[in-house]
Short mmCIF file of C-alpha atoms and ligand atoms in Angstrom, two decimals:
data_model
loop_
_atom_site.label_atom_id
_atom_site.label_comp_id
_atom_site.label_asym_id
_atom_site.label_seq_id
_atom_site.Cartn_x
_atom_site.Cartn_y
_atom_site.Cartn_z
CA UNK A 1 15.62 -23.85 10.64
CA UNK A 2 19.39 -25.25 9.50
CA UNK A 3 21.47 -22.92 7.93
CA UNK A 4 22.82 -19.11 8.60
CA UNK A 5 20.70 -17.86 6.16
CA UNK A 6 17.27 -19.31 7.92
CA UNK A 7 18.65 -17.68 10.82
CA UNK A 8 19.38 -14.59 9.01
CA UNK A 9 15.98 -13.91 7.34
CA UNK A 10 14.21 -15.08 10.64
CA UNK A 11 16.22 -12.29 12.65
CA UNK A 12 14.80 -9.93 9.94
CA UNK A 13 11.29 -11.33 9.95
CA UNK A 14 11.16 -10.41 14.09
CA UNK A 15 12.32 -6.96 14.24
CA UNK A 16 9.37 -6.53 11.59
CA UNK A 17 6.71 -8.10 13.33
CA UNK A 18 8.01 -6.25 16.52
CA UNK A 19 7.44 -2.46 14.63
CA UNK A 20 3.62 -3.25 14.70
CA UNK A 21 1.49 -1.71 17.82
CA UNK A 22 -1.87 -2.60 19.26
CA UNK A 23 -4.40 -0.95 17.43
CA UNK A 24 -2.55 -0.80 13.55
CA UNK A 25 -3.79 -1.72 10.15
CA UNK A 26 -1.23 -3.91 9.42
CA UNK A 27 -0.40 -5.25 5.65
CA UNK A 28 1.23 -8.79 5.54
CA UNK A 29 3.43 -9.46 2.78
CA UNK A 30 4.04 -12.75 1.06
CA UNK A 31 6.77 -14.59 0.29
CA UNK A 32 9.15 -16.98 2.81
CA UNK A 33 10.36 -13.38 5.13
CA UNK A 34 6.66 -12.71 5.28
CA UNK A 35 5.61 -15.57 6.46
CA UNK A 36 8.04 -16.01 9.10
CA UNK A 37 7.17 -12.39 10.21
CA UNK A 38 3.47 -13.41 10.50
CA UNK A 39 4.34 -15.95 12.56
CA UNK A 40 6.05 -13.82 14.51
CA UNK A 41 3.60 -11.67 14.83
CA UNK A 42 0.80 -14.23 15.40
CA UNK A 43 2.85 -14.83 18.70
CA UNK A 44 2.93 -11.32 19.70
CA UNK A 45 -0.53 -10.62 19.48
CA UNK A 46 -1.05 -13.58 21.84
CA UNK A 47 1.32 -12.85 24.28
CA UNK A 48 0.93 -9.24 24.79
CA UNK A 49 -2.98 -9.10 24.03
CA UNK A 50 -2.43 -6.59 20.92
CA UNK A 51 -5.57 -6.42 18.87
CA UNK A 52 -4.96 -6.03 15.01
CA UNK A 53 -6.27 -5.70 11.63
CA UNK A 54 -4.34 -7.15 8.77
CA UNK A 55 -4.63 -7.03 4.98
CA UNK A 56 -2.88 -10.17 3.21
CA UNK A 57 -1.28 -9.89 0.36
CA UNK A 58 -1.99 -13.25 -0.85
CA UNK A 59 -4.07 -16.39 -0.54
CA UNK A 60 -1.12 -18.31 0.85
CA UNK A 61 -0.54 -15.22 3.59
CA UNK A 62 -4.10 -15.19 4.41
CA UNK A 63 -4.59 -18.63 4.72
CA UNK A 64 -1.37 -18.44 7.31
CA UNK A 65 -2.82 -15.32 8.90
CA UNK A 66 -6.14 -16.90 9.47
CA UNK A 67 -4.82 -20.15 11.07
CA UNK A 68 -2.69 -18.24 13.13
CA UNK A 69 -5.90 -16.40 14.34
CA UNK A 70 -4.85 -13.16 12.78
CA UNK A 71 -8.17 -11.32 12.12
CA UNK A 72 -7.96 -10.26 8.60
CA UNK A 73 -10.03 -7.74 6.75
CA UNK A 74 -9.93 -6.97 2.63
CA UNK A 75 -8.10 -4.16 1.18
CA UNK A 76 -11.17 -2.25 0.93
CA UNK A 77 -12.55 -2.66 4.03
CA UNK A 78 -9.98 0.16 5.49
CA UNK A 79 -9.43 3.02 4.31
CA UNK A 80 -5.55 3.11 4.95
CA UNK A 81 -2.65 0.46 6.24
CA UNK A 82 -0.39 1.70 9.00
CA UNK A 83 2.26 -0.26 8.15
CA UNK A 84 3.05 -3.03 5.85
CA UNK A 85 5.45 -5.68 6.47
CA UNK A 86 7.05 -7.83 3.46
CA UNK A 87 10.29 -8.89 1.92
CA UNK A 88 11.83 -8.25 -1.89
CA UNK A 89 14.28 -10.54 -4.04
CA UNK A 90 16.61 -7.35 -4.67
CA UNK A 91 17.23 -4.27 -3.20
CA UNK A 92 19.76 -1.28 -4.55
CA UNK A 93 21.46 1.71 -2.63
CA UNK A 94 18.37 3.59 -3.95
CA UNK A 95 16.20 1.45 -1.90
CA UNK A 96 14.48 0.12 -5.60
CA UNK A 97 13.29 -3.25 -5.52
CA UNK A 98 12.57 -5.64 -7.86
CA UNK A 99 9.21 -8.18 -6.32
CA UNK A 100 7.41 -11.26 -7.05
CA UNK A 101 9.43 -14.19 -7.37
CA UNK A 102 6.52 -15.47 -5.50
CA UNK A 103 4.43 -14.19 -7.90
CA UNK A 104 2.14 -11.63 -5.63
CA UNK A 105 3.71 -8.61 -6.71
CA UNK A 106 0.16 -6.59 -7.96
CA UNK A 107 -1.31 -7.65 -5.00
CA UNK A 108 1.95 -6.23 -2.94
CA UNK A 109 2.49 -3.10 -4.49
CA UNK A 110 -1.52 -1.97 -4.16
CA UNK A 111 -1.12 -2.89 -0.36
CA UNK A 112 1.82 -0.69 -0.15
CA UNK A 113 0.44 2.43 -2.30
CA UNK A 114 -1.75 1.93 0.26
CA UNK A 115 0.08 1.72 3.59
CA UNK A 116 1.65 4.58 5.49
CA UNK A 117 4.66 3.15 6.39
CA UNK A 118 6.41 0.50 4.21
CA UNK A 119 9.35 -1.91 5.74
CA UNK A 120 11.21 -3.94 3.49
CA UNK A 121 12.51 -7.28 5.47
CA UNK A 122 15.69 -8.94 3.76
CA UNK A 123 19.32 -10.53 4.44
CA UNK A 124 21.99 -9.45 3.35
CA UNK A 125 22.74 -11.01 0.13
CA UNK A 126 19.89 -9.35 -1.44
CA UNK A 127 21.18 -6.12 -1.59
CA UNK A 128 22.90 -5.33 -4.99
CA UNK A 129 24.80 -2.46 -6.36
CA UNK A 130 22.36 -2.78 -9.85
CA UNK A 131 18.44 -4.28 -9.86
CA UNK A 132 18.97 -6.72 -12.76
CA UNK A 133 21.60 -8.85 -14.05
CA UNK A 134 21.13 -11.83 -11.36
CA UNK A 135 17.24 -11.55 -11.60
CA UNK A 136 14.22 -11.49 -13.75
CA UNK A 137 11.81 -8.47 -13.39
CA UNK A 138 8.25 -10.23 -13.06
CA UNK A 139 5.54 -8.45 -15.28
CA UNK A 140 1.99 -9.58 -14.32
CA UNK A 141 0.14 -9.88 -17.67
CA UNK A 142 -3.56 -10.71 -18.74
CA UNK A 143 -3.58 -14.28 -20.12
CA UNK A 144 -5.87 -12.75 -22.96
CA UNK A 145 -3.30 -11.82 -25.72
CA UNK A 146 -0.58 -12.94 -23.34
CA UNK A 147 1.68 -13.72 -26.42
CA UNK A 148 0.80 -10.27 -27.74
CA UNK A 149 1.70 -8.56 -24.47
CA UNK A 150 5.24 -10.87 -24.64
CA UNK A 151 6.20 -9.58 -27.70
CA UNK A 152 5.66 -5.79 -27.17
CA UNK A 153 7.05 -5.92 -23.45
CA UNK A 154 10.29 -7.70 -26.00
CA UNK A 155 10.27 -4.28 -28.35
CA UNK A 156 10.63 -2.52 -25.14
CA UNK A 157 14.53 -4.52 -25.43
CA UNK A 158 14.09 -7.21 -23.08
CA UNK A 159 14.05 -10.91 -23.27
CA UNK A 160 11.27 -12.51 -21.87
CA UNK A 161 9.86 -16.21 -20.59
CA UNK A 162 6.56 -16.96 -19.94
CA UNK A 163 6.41 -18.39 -16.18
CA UNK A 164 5.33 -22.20 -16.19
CA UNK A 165 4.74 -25.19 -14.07
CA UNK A 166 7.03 -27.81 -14.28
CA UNK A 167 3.90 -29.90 -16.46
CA UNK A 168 4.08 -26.44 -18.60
CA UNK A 169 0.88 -25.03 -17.38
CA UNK A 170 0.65 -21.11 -17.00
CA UNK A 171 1.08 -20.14 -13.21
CA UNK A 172 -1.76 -17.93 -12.58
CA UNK A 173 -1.23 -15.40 -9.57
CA UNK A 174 -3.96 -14.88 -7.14
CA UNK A 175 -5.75 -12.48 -9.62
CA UNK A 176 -5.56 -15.24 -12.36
CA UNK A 177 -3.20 -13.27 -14.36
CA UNK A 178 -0.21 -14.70 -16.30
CA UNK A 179 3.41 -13.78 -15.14
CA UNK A 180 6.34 -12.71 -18.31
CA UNK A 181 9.77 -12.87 -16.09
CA UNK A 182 11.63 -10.35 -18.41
CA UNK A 183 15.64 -9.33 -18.53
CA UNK A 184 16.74 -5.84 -19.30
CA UNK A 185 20.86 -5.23 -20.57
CA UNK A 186 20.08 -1.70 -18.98
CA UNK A 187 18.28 -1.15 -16.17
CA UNK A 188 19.39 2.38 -15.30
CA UNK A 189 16.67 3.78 -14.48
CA UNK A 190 14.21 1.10 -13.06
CA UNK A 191 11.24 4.15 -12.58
CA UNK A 192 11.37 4.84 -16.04
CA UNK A 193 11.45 1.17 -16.94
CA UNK A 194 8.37 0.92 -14.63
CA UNK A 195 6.61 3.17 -16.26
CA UNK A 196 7.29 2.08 -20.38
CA UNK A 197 5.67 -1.28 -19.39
CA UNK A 198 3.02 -0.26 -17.40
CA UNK A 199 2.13 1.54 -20.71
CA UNK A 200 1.75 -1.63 -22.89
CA UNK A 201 -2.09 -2.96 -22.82
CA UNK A 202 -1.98 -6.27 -20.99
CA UNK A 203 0.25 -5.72 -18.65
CA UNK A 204 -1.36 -5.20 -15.11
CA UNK A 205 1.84 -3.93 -12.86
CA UNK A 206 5.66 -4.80 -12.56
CA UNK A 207 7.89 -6.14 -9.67
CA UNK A 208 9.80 -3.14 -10.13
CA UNK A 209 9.03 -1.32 -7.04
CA UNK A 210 10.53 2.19 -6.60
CA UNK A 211 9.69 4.44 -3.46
CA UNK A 212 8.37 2.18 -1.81
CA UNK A 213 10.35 1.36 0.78
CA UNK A 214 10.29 3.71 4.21
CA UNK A 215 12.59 1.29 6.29
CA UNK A 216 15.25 -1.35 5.19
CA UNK A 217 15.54 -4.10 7.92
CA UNK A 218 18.68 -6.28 6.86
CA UNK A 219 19.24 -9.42 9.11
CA UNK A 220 22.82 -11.14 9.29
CA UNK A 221 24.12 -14.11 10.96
CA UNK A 222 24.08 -12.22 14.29
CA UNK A 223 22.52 -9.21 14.29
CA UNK A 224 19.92 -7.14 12.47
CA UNK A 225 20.66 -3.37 10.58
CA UNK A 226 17.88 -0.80 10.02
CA UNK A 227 17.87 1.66 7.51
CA UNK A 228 15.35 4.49 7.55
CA UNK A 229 15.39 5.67 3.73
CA UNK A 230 15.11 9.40 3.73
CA UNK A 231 11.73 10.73 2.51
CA UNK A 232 12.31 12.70 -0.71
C1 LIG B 301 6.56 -12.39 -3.53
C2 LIG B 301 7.63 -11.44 -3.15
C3 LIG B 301 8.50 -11.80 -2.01
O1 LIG B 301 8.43 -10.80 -1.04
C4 LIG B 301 9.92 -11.95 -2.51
O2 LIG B 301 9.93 -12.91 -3.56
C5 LIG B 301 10.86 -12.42 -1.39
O3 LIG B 301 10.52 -13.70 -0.99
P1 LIG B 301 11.34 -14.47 0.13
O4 LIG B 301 11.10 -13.76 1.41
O5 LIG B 301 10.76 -15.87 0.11
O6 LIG B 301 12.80 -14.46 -0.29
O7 LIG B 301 7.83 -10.40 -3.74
O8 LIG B 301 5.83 -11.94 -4.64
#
C-alpha cells in the first residue's frame, strides 16, 4: 500500500469489518474496499474467535472469503443478512449511489435488499454533489437482444457503450449477463431513472442504488467519518 488514497480506503475498509459481531450474517461486497474489508475481517475472526456466516457478492469475493477461511453460505441458504459490508464508485448528499464499475452490481443490490443493515465504505473523493457527469451508470443486460436492449435504454436519452475486453469480447458478470455503461445529461432524480430502465425487457437491474445505504463510512488520510443516514 503506497499512496494516501490506499491508506484512505484501507482506513475505511477496517472500521467496516470492525461493525460485524460474532454470531452475524454478514454480506461481503466486491470491489477493491471490499476486499480489503474482508481481509480485515478474515483477521478478526481469527484473533478474537468470532464465528460468522457470509454471503459473497461475487466469485472474486468468495474465492477471497474462502481462502481466507471465511465460511460462506449462498444467498438462499439464510433467510436474512445482518449487515452487509461493500463500497460504491459515487455517492450524493442523498446517500444515492451509483455501483458496479466492477461489474457485480445485480449480485450487490439483491444482497443488500436483503440485509438489515447496509454500510457503504468509501474515501472521500467519491462523494459528489450530482450521481452522473464523471461516471457511467452500469445497466446489467441479457446478452440475448443485447443490441435491442442498447437502443431502447438510448430512447430513454442516454448514450450508451457496450462494456468490452480490451480483445473486444463482451465482459460477462458473474450471472453471464452483458453490461451497457450508459450517460444521462439529467440525472435528477436517479429513483425515477432506476425505475424507467428497470422497465425495458432485457435489462436485469441498474448500478443506481437508492436507499440503500444505512451508514456512510468515509476514510481520509488520517481519520475515518461515519454517517448514519436517517431512516425515512
Ligand atoms: C463493484 C462495485 C464496487 O463496490 C465499486 O465499483 C467500488 O469499487 P472500489 O472499492 O474498487 O473502488 O460496485 O460492482
Amino acid at each position: 500500500m503506497n499512496s494516501n488514497s490506499d491508506h484512505a480506503k484501507d482506513r475505511a475498509a477496517r472500521a467496516g469489518a470492525d461493525l460485524v459481531r460474532d454470531g452475524m450474517i454478514v454480506g461481503l461486497g466486491s470491489g477493491s474496499t471490499a476486499a480489503l474489508m474482508v481481509r480485515h475481517l478474515a483477521a478478526r475472526l481469527v484473533g478474537e474467535r468470532l464465528a460468522i456466516v457470509a454471503v459473497a457478492t461475487s466469485r472474486a469475493t468468495a474465492d477471497l472469503a474462502r481462502t481466507l477461511g471465511i465460511a460462506l453460505k449462498e444467498l438462499d441458504e439464510v433467510d436474512h443478512l445482518d449487515i452487509s459490508l461493500d463500497g460504491a464508485d459515487e455517492i450524493d448528499p442523498q446517500f444515492r449511489m451509483i455501483k458496479g464499475r466492477g461489474g457485480a452490481l445485480l449480485r450487490e443490490k439483491v444482497v443488500a435488499c436483503a440485509s438489515t443493515h447496509r454500510v457503504t465504505m468509501i474515501t472521500a473523493d467519491k462523494r459528489v454533489e450530482r450521481l452522473g457527469p464523471g461516471m457511467p451508470i452500469p445497466v446489467e443486460v441479457s446478452t440475448f437482444g443485447l443490441a435491442h436492449t442498447e437502443r431502447h435504454i438510448r430512447e430513454l436519452g442516454g448514450t450508451t457503450a457496450i462494456r468490452r475486453a480490451p480483445d473486444s469480447s463482451l465482459v460477462l458478470t458473474d450471472g453471464g449477463n452483458a453490461i451497457v455503461d450508459c450517460h444521462f445529461p439529467d440525472l435528477d432524480d436517479p429513483a425515477a431513472l432506476d425505475a424507467r430502465l428497470q422497465c425495458l425487457a432485457g435489462v436485469l437491474d441498474t448500478g443506481l442504488f437508492v436507499g440503500l445505504c444505512d451508514l456512510l463510512i468515509v476514510g481520509t488520510l488520517d481519520d475515518v467519518e461515519t454517517l448514519e443516514v436517517p431512516r425515512s
